[in-house]
């Protein structure tokens, strides 16, 4: 559904359901409050006060382009204790007091915590890591484009070794080096047993050493079901290694590898894996360098596999005539609505 909004006392209040979560909803979220969304743009104390007049619980509270002062964070804490807020998100924000914000979050039952293009850095990541070890309510965490480096990743690693509630983690667009990524995957392989959704899009995870750690994770981890490696510099050789590991993995259902300049050899490796494996239901190979040959191989393997719900092949290298031939093949194999060009 579309997101219809109207301005009320300086903030925008959604009059429809929030149907576009950035990460999968937990069972607690699905059972939670009325799915209403509020966006505070350049929030003031008066804006937050106005939220007390909203009758329903607030499913998602999003601060956008706001400077979060200590007074505003105190008021946010009072609001969180007053209303059931499931998803709390900060985008394009400046945070003045991490200690106070972490105390506020630690005393509430927020299930999804999100930071998008916000000044988190390594210090903020360390504070968030402390939250992950002290509260069991957070099941989903987004740190997207938040300038988290190796030190921040190390803090998150320590928290993940102890955390038993986090199911979804998005670290896309952060500048940590391969060393940080290796530490991260080592923690997942050896300790954490709850993480199901992991997004590392637009990071250094196409590095060979990191790919080896991802393969080791896929061989041992029995929980992870969604892995996003879009725009990571992943090579065709890296896809070969991942495909070999997937042959021994029975829990991964979604694999995203968009924007990596992959060629037909990668399509062939994935197709071979699909032919022998029934757990994968979603593959994103969009915005690569696949030709009609590689795309046709993937389409054929989806028919053999029988469990595919979405195969994304958009923005690859095909001519209009090849496109029509692939559409005909999809129709003949009864995959309309599954394969996307």
Tab-separated table of C-alpha atoms in Angstrom:
chain	number	residue	atom	x	y	z
A	1	UNK	CA	0.000	0.000	0.000
A	2	UNK	CA	1.065	3.567	-0.546
A	3	UNK	CA	2.226	5.717	2.331
A	4	UNK	CA	-0.254	8.592	2.591
A	5	UNK	CA	0.785	11.410	4.929
A	6	UNK	CA	-0.634	14.694	6.159
A	7	UNK	CA	0.968	17.394	8.271
A	8	UNK	CA	-0.313	17.751	11.846
A	9	UNK	CA	1.285	20.288	14.188
A	10	UNK	CA	4.673	20.182	12.510
A	11	UNK	CA	4.942	16.417	11.965
A	12	UNK	CA	3.637	14.016	9.380
A	13	UNK	CA	1.305	11.274	10.570
A	14	UNK	CA	0.663	8.258	8.383
A	15	UNK	CA	-2.983	7.363	7.856
A	16	UNK	CA	-2.166	3.962	6.383
A	17	UNK	CA	-0.316	0.872	7.422
A	18	UNK	CA	3.472	0.744	7.275
A	19	UNK	CA	4.046	-2.011	4.750
A	20	UNK	CA	7.647	-1.326	3.728
A	21	UNK	CA	9.924	-2.561	6.534
A	22	UNK	CA	13.651	-2.446	5.794
A	23	UNK	CA	14.108	-5.805	7.495
A	24	UNK	CA	11.822	-8.794	8.191
A	25	UNK	CA	9.448	-8.341	11.133
A	26	UNK	CA	9.836	-10.509	14.199
A	27	UNK	CA	6.911	-12.408	15.716
A	28	UNK	CA	6.713	-9.815	18.483
A	29	UNK	CA	6.446	-7.018	15.899
A	30	UNK	CA	3.753	-8.850	13.969
A	31	UNK	CA	1.694	-9.268	17.137
A	32	UNK	CA	2.406	-5.699	18.236
A	33	UNK	CA	0.654	-2.381	18.147
A	34	UNK	CA	-1.516	-0.765	15.516
A	35	UNK	CA	0.698	-0.335	12.463
A	36	UNK	CA	0.779	3.490	12.332
A	37	UNK	CA	3.860	5.421	11.322
A	38	UNK	CA	5.022	8.883	12.380
A	39	UNK	CA	7.806	10.843	10.691
A	40	UNK	CA	9.330	13.795	12.549
A	41	UNK	CA	11.166	16.048	10.104
A	42	UNK	CA	13.589	18.473	11.797
A	43	UNK	CA	11.966	17.560	15.101
A	44	UNK	CA	11.418	20.010	17.954
A	45	UNK	CA	10.297	19.487	21.560
A	46	UNK	CA	6.820	20.681	20.560
A	47	UNK	CA	6.631	17.992	17.855
A	48	UNK	CA	7.378	15.217	20.354
A	49	UNK	CA	4.861	16.679	22.821
A	50	UNK	CA	2.243	16.536	20.055
A	51	UNK	CA	2.644	12.777	19.790
A	52	UNK	CA	0.977	12.345	23.180
A	53	UNK	CA	-2.262	13.413	21.460
A	54	UNK	CA	-2.105	10.510	19.008
A	55	UNK	CA	-4.662	8.018	20.282
A	56	UNK	CA	-3.194	4.828	18.855
A	57	UNK	CA	0.095	3.202	19.717
A	58	UNK	CA	2.883	4.108	17.294
A	59	UNK	CA	4.228	1.236	15.251
A	60	UNK	CA	7.122	3.202	13.741
A	61	UNK	CA	8.627	6.482	14.956
A	62	UNK	CA	11.139	7.963	12.523
A	63	UNK	CA	13.301	11.021	13.199
A	64	UNK	CA	14.556	12.575	9.965
A	65	UNK	CA	17.093	15.389	9.515
A	66	UNK	CA	16.942	16.222	13.214
A	67	UNK	CA	19.385	17.322	15.874
A	68	UNK	CA	18.675	15.180	18.924
A	69	UNK	CA	19.470	17.303	21.981
A	70	UNK	CA	19.480	15.988	25.555
A	71	UNK	CA	16.078	17.573	26.250
A	72	UNK	CA	14.545	15.938	23.190
A	73	UNK	CA	16.014	12.537	24.093
A	74	UNK	CA	14.596	12.853	27.658
A	75	UNK	CA	11.170	13.586	26.182
A	76	UNK	CA	11.530	10.658	23.784
A	77	UNK	CA	12.179	8.390	26.773
A	78	UNK	CA	8.966	9.557	28.445
A	79	UNK	CA	7.048	8.980	25.216
A	80	UNK	CA	8.452	5.460	24.840
A	81	UNK	CA	7.262	4.635	28.351
A	82	UNK	CA	3.822	6.076	27.560
A	83	UNK	CA	3.201	4.404	24.189
A	84	UNK	CA	4.047	1.114	22.542
A	85	UNK	CA	6.679	1.968	19.904
A	86	UNK	CA	7.881	-1.063	17.971
A	87	UNK	CA	10.296	0.501	15.478
A	88	UNK	CA	12.522	3.508	16.324
A	89	UNK	CA	14.541	4.914	13.400
A	90	UNK	CA	16.935	7.841	13.036
A	91	UNK	CA	17.895	9.001	9.537
A	92	UNK	CA	20.173	11.913	8.624
A	93	UNK	CA	20.349	12.880	12.300
A	94	UNK	CA	22.971	14.334	14.630
A	95	UNK	CA	23.099	12.741	18.095
A	96	UNK	CA	24.578	14.831	20.915
A	97	UNK	CA	24.360	12.409	23.826
A	98	UNK	CA	24.946	8.699	23.160
A	99	UNK	CA	25.011	7.830	26.864
A	100	UNK	CA	21.565	9.316	27.442
A	101	UNK	CA	20.084	7.779	24.281
A	102	UNK	CA	21.385	4.327	25.217
A	103	UNK	CA	19.817	4.669	28.686
A	104	UNK	CA	16.478	5.622	27.130
A	105	UNK	CA	16.507	2.672	24.721
A	106	UNK	CA	17.625	0.304	27.466
A	107	UNK	CA	14.531	1.095	29.558
A	108	UNK	CA	11.981	0.574	26.751
A	109	UNK	CA	10.769	-2.386	24.706
A	110	UNK	CA	11.788	-1.368	21.185
A	111	UNK	CA	12.099	-4.297	18.807
A	112	UNK	CA	13.651	-2.572	15.775
A	113	UNK	CA	16.366	0.076	16.154
A	114	UNK	CA	17.565	1.801	12.992
A	115	UNK	CA	20.222	4.388	12.140
A	116	UNK	CA	20.485	5.545	8.518
A	117	UNK	CA	23.145	8.031	7.413
A	118	UNK	CA	23.496	9.130	11.017
A	119	UNK	CA	26.645	10.033	12.946
A	120	UNK	CA	27.078	6.719	14.744
A	121	UNK	CA	30.762	5.973	14.171
A	122	UNK	CA	32.780	3.620	16.340
A	123	UNK	CA	31.731	5.339	19.579
A	124	UNK	CA	28.047	4.939	18.810
A	125	UNK	CA	28.564	1.344	17.683
A	126	UNK	CA	30.183	0.607	21.060
A	127	UNK	CA	27.167	2.081	22.877
A	128	UNK	CA	24.763	0.087	20.723
A	129	UNK	CA	26.810	-3.048	21.430
A	130	UNK	CA	26.279	-2.497	25.148
A	131	UNK	CA	22.534	-2.330	24.480
A	132	UNK	CA	22.669	-5.684	22.689
A	133	UNK	CA	24.173	-7.313	25.782
A	134	UNK	CA	21.838	-5.639	28.285
A	135	UNK	CA	18.398	-5.757	26.638
A	136	UNK	CA	16.592	-8.713	25.128
A	137	UNK	CA	13.907	-6.729	23.291
A	138	UNK	CA	15.938	-5.607	20.238
A	139	UNK	CA	15.533	-8.226	17.522
A	140	UNK	CA	16.417	-6.044	14.520
A	141	UNK	CA	19.244	-3.501	14.113
A	142	UNK	CA	20.081	-1.269	11.128
A	143	UNK	CA	23.377	0.638	10.969
A	144	UNK	CA	23.321	1.835	7.367
A	145	UNK	CA	25.895	4.371	6.146
A	146	UNK	CA	26.858	5.218	9.721
A	147	UNK	CA	30.666	5.442	9.396
A	148	UNK	CA	31.242	2.309	11.469
A	149	UNK	CA	34.880	1.204	11.206
A	150	UNK	CA	36.875	-1.771	12.438
A	151	UNK	CA	36.702	-0.683	16.093
A	152	UNK	CA	32.922	-0.454	15.883
A	153	UNK	CA	32.708	-3.860	14.235
A	154	UNK	CA	34.913	-5.330	16.983
A	155	UNK	CA	32.490	-3.988	19.609
A	156	UNK	CA	29.528	-5.482	17.740
A	157	UNK	CA	31.360	-8.798	17.488
A	158	UNK	CA	31.805	-8.934	21.262
A	159	UNK	CA	28.094	-8.225	21.722
A	160	UNK	CA	26.998	-10.827	19.177
A	161	UNK	CA	28.948	-13.490	21.034
A	162	UNK	CA	26.661	-12.916	24.047
A	163	UNK	CA	23.415	-11.784	22.421
A	164	UNK	CA	20.605	-14.340	22.049
A	165	UNK	CA	17.794	-12.154	20.665
A	166	UNK	CA	19.064	-10.282	17.578
A	167	UNK	CA	17.663	-11.815	14.391
A	168	UNK	CA	18.332	-9.113	11.805
A	169	UNK	CA	21.433	-6.949	11.242
A	170	UNK	CA	22.059	-4.457	8.434
A	171	UNK	CA	25.611	-3.037	8.211
A	172	UNK	CA	25.397	-1.794	4.610
A	173	UNK	CA	27.507	1.141	3.358
A	174	UNK	CA	29.988	1.192	6.231
A	175	UNK	CA	33.761	1.700	5.709
A	176	UNK	CA	35.155	-1.111	7.868
A	177	UNK	CA	38.176	-2.860	6.349
A	178	UNK	CA	38.383	-6.581	5.430
A	179	UNK	CA	39.995	-7.194	8.813
A	180	UNK	CA	36.785	-6.034	10.524
A	181	UNK	CA	34.634	-8.188	8.255
A	182	UNK	CA	36.768	-11.258	9.014
A	183	UNK	CA	36.320	-10.657	12.751
A	184	UNK	CA	32.592	-10.329	12.232
A	185	UNK	CA	32.160	-13.593	10.334
A	186	UNK	CA	34.418	-15.416	12.760
A	187	UNK	CA	32.007	-14.434	15.552
A	188	UNK	CA	28.994	-15.653	13.593
A	189	UNK	CA	30.707	-18.934	12.798
A	190	UNK	CA	31.800	-19.620	16.347
A	191	UNK	CA	29.255	-18.087	18.703
A	192	UNK	CA	26.046	-16.321	17.638
A	193	UNK	CA	23.185	-18.688	16.878
A	194	UNK	CA	20.176	-16.376	16.374
A	195	UNK	CA	21.000	-14.061	13.432
A	196	UNK	CA	18.787	-14.872	10.446
A	197	UNK	CA	18.983	-11.759	8.252
A	198	UNK	CA	22.355	-10.174	7.378
A	199	UNK	CA	22.968	-7.326	4.933
A	200	UNK	CA	26.510	-6.225	4.083
A	201	UNK	CA	25.719	-4.403	0.843
A	202	UNK	CA	28.253	-1.827	-0.373
A	203	UNK	CA	31.004	-2.957	2.006
A	204	UNK	CA	34.401	-4.625	1.526
A	205	UNK	CA	32.959	-8.150	1.699
A	206	UNK	CA	33.997	-9.038	-1.854
A	207	UNK	CA	37.554	-9.395	-0.558
A	208	UNK	CA	38.943	-12.939	-1.022
A	209	UNK	CA	39.754	-13.400	2.669
A	210	UNK	CA	36.256	-12.285	3.630
A	211	UNK	CA	34.681	-14.627	1.071
A	212	UNK	CA	36.559	-17.531	2.636
A	213	UNK	CA	35.054	-16.617	6.021
A	214	UNK	CA	31.582	-16.373	4.464
A	215	UNK	CA	32.037	-19.869	3.024
A	216	UNK	CA	33.101	-21.198	6.415
A	217	UNK	CA	29.993	-19.584	7.912
A	218	UNK	CA	27.697	-21.178	5.334
A	219	UNK	CA	29.229	-24.582	6.058
A	220	UNK	CA	28.654	-24.380	9.835
A	221	UNK	CA	25.861	-21.916	10.568
A	222	UNK	CA	22.389	-23.478	10.683
A	223	UNK	CA	20.333	-20.323	11.337
A	224	UNK	CA	21.207	-17.626	8.758
A	225	UNK	CA	18.530	-17.507	6.050
A	226	UNK	CA	19.063	-14.155	4.252
A	227	UNK	CA	22.450	-12.884	3.015
A	228	UNK	CA	22.873	-9.617	1.079
A	229	UNK	CA	26.192	-9.109	-0.750
A	230	UNK	CA	25.042	-6.450	-3.222
A	231	UNK	CA	27.713	-4.056	-4.523
A	232	UNK	CA	30.555	-5.626	-2.541
A	233	UNK	CA	33.008	-6.216	-5.376
A	234	UNK	CA	32.209	-9.918	-5.335
A	235	UNK	CA	34.021	-11.703	-8.190
A	236	UNK	CA	33.066	-14.726	-10.300
A	237	UNK	CA	35.662	-16.763	-8.382
A	238	UNK	CA	34.011	-15.674	-5.148
A	239	UNK	CA	30.634	-16.854	-6.417
A	240	UNK	CA	32.195	-20.226	-7.237
A	241	UNK	CA	33.389	-20.604	-3.644
A	242	UNK	CA	30.024	-19.534	-2.240
A	243	UNK	CA	28.194	-21.953	-4.529
A	244	UNK	CA	30.344	-24.853	-3.335
A	245	UNK	CA	29.543	-23.956	0.279
A	246	UNK	CA	25.824	-23.685	-0.451
A	247	UNK	CA	25.839	-27.289	-1.582
A	248	UNK	CA	26.258	-28.201	2.104
A	249	UNK	CA	23.899	-25.537	3.519
A	250	UNK	CA	20.217	-26.286	4.144
A	251	UNK	CA	18.936	-23.065	5.736
A	252	UNK	CA	19.791	-20.166	3.395
A	253	UNK	CA	16.655	-19.057	1.506
A	254	UNK	CA	17.709	-15.675	0.078
A	255	UNK	CA	20.989	-14.645	-1.592
A	256	UNK	CA	21.513	-11.174	-3.098
A	257	UNK	CA	24.515	-10.468	-5.351
A	258	UNK	CA	23.388	-7.447	-7.350
A	259	UNK	CA	25.786	-4.870	-8.791
A	260	UNK	CA	28.957	-6.978	-8.787
A	261	UNK	CA	29.724	-7.143	-12.550
A	262	UNK	CA	29.239	-10.913	-12.451
A	263	UNK	CA	29.290	-12.818	-15.736
A	264	UNK	CA	27.761	-16.014	-17.107
A	265	UNK	CA	30.212	-18.233	-15.229
A	266	UNK	CA	28.629	-17.111	-11.958
A	267	UNK	CA	25.160	-17.831	-13.338
A	268	UNK	CA	26.279	-21.359	-14.229
A	269	UNK	CA	27.695	-21.973	-10.726
A	270	UNK	CA	24.484	-20.775	-9.071
A	271	UNK	CA	22.405	-22.855	-11.493
A	272	UNK	CA	24.307	-26.021	-10.589
A	273	UNK	CA	23.696	-25.290	-6.908
A	274	UNK	CA	19.979	-24.687	-7.485
A	275	UNK	CA	19.602	-27.964	-9.347
A	276	UNK	CA	20.736	-29.874	-6.238
A	277	UNK	CA	19.213	-27.654	-3.565
A	278	UNK	CA	15.645	-26.862	-2.495
A	279	UNK	CA	16.010	-24.291	0.297
A	280	UNK	CA	16.816	-21.165	-1.781
A	281	UNK	CA	13.687	-19.210	-2.690
A	282	UNK	CA	15.081	-15.809	-3.691
A	283	UNK	CA	18.136	-14.875	-5.758
A	284	UNK	CA	19.032	-11.352	-6.857
A	285	UNK	CA	21.458	-11.273	-9.807
A	286	UNK	CA	20.349	-7.874	-11.102
A	287	UNK	CA	22.690	-5.167	-12.409
A	288	UNK	CA	25.449	-7.587	-13.384
A	289	UNK	CA	26.999	-8.525	-16.743
A	290	UNK	CA	24.895	-11.595	-17.503
A	291	UNK	CA	24.003	-12.343	-21.112
A	292	UNK	CA	20.914	-14.185	-22.304
A	293	UNK	CA	22.870	-17.468	-22.042
A	294	UNK	CA	23.540	-17.092	-18.319
A	295	UNK	CA	20.025	-15.854	-17.640
A	296	UNK	CA	18.485	-18.790	-19.497
A	297	UNK	CA	20.575	-21.245	-17.443
A	298	UNK	CA	19.273	-19.681	-14.203
A	299	UNK	CA	15.682	-19.800	-15.438
A	300	UNK	CA	15.991	-23.475	-16.376
A	301	UNK	CA	17.537	-24.373	-13.009
A	302	UNK	CA	14.680	-22.603	-11.200
A	303	UNK	CA	12.268	-24.984	-12.904
A	304	UNK	CA	14.293	-28.011	-11.804
A	305	UNK	CA	14.583	-26.704	-8.261
A	306	UNK	CA	10.858	-26.008	-7.932
A	307	UNK	CA	10.979	-23.738	-4.849
A	308	UNK	CA	11.984	-20.391	-6.374
A	309	UNK	CA	9.690	-17.487	-5.505
A	310	UNK	CA	11.714	-14.649	-7.013
A	311	UNK	CA	14.624	-14.576	-9.451
A	312	UNK	CA	15.700	-10.994	-10.182
A	313	UNK	CA	17.585	-10.603	-13.468
A	314	UNK	CA	16.913	-6.911	-14.179
A	315	UNK	CA	19.534	-4.581	-15.695
A	316	UNK	CA	21.737	-7.195	-17.353
A	317	UNK	CA	23.195	-7.295	-20.882
A	318	UNK	CA	20.484	-8.460	-23.274
A	319	UNK	CA	19.045	-7.125	-26.519
A	320	UNK	CA	15.300	-6.533	-27.065
A	321	UNK	CA	15.108	-9.712	-29.188
A	322	UNK	CA	16.822	-11.762	-26.469
A	323	UNK	CA	14.478	-10.236	-23.916
A	324	UNK	CA	11.425	-11.441	-25.861
A	325	UNK	CA	12.938	-14.933	-26.158
A	326	UNK	CA	13.510	-15.068	-22.398
A	327	UNK	CA	9.954	-13.886	-21.730
A	328	UNK	CA	8.677	-16.715	-23.954
A	329	UNK	CA	10.818	-19.223	-22.011
A	330	UNK	CA	9.465	-17.953	-18.698
A	331	UNK	CA	5.889	-18.299	-19.965
A	332	UNK	CA	6.533	-21.825	-21.284
A	333	UNK	CA	8.052	-22.882	-17.927
A	334	UNK	CA	5.177	-21.327	-15.924
A	335	UNK	CA	7.510	-18.936	-14.091
A	336	UNK	CA	5.593	-15.725	-14.769
A	337	UNK	CA	5.675	-13.622	-11.591
A	338	UNK	CA	8.747	-15.484	-10.328
A	339	UNK	CA	11.404	-14.306	-12.804
A	340	UNK	CA	11.853	-10.520	-13.060
A	341	UNK	CA	13.682	-8.845	-15.979
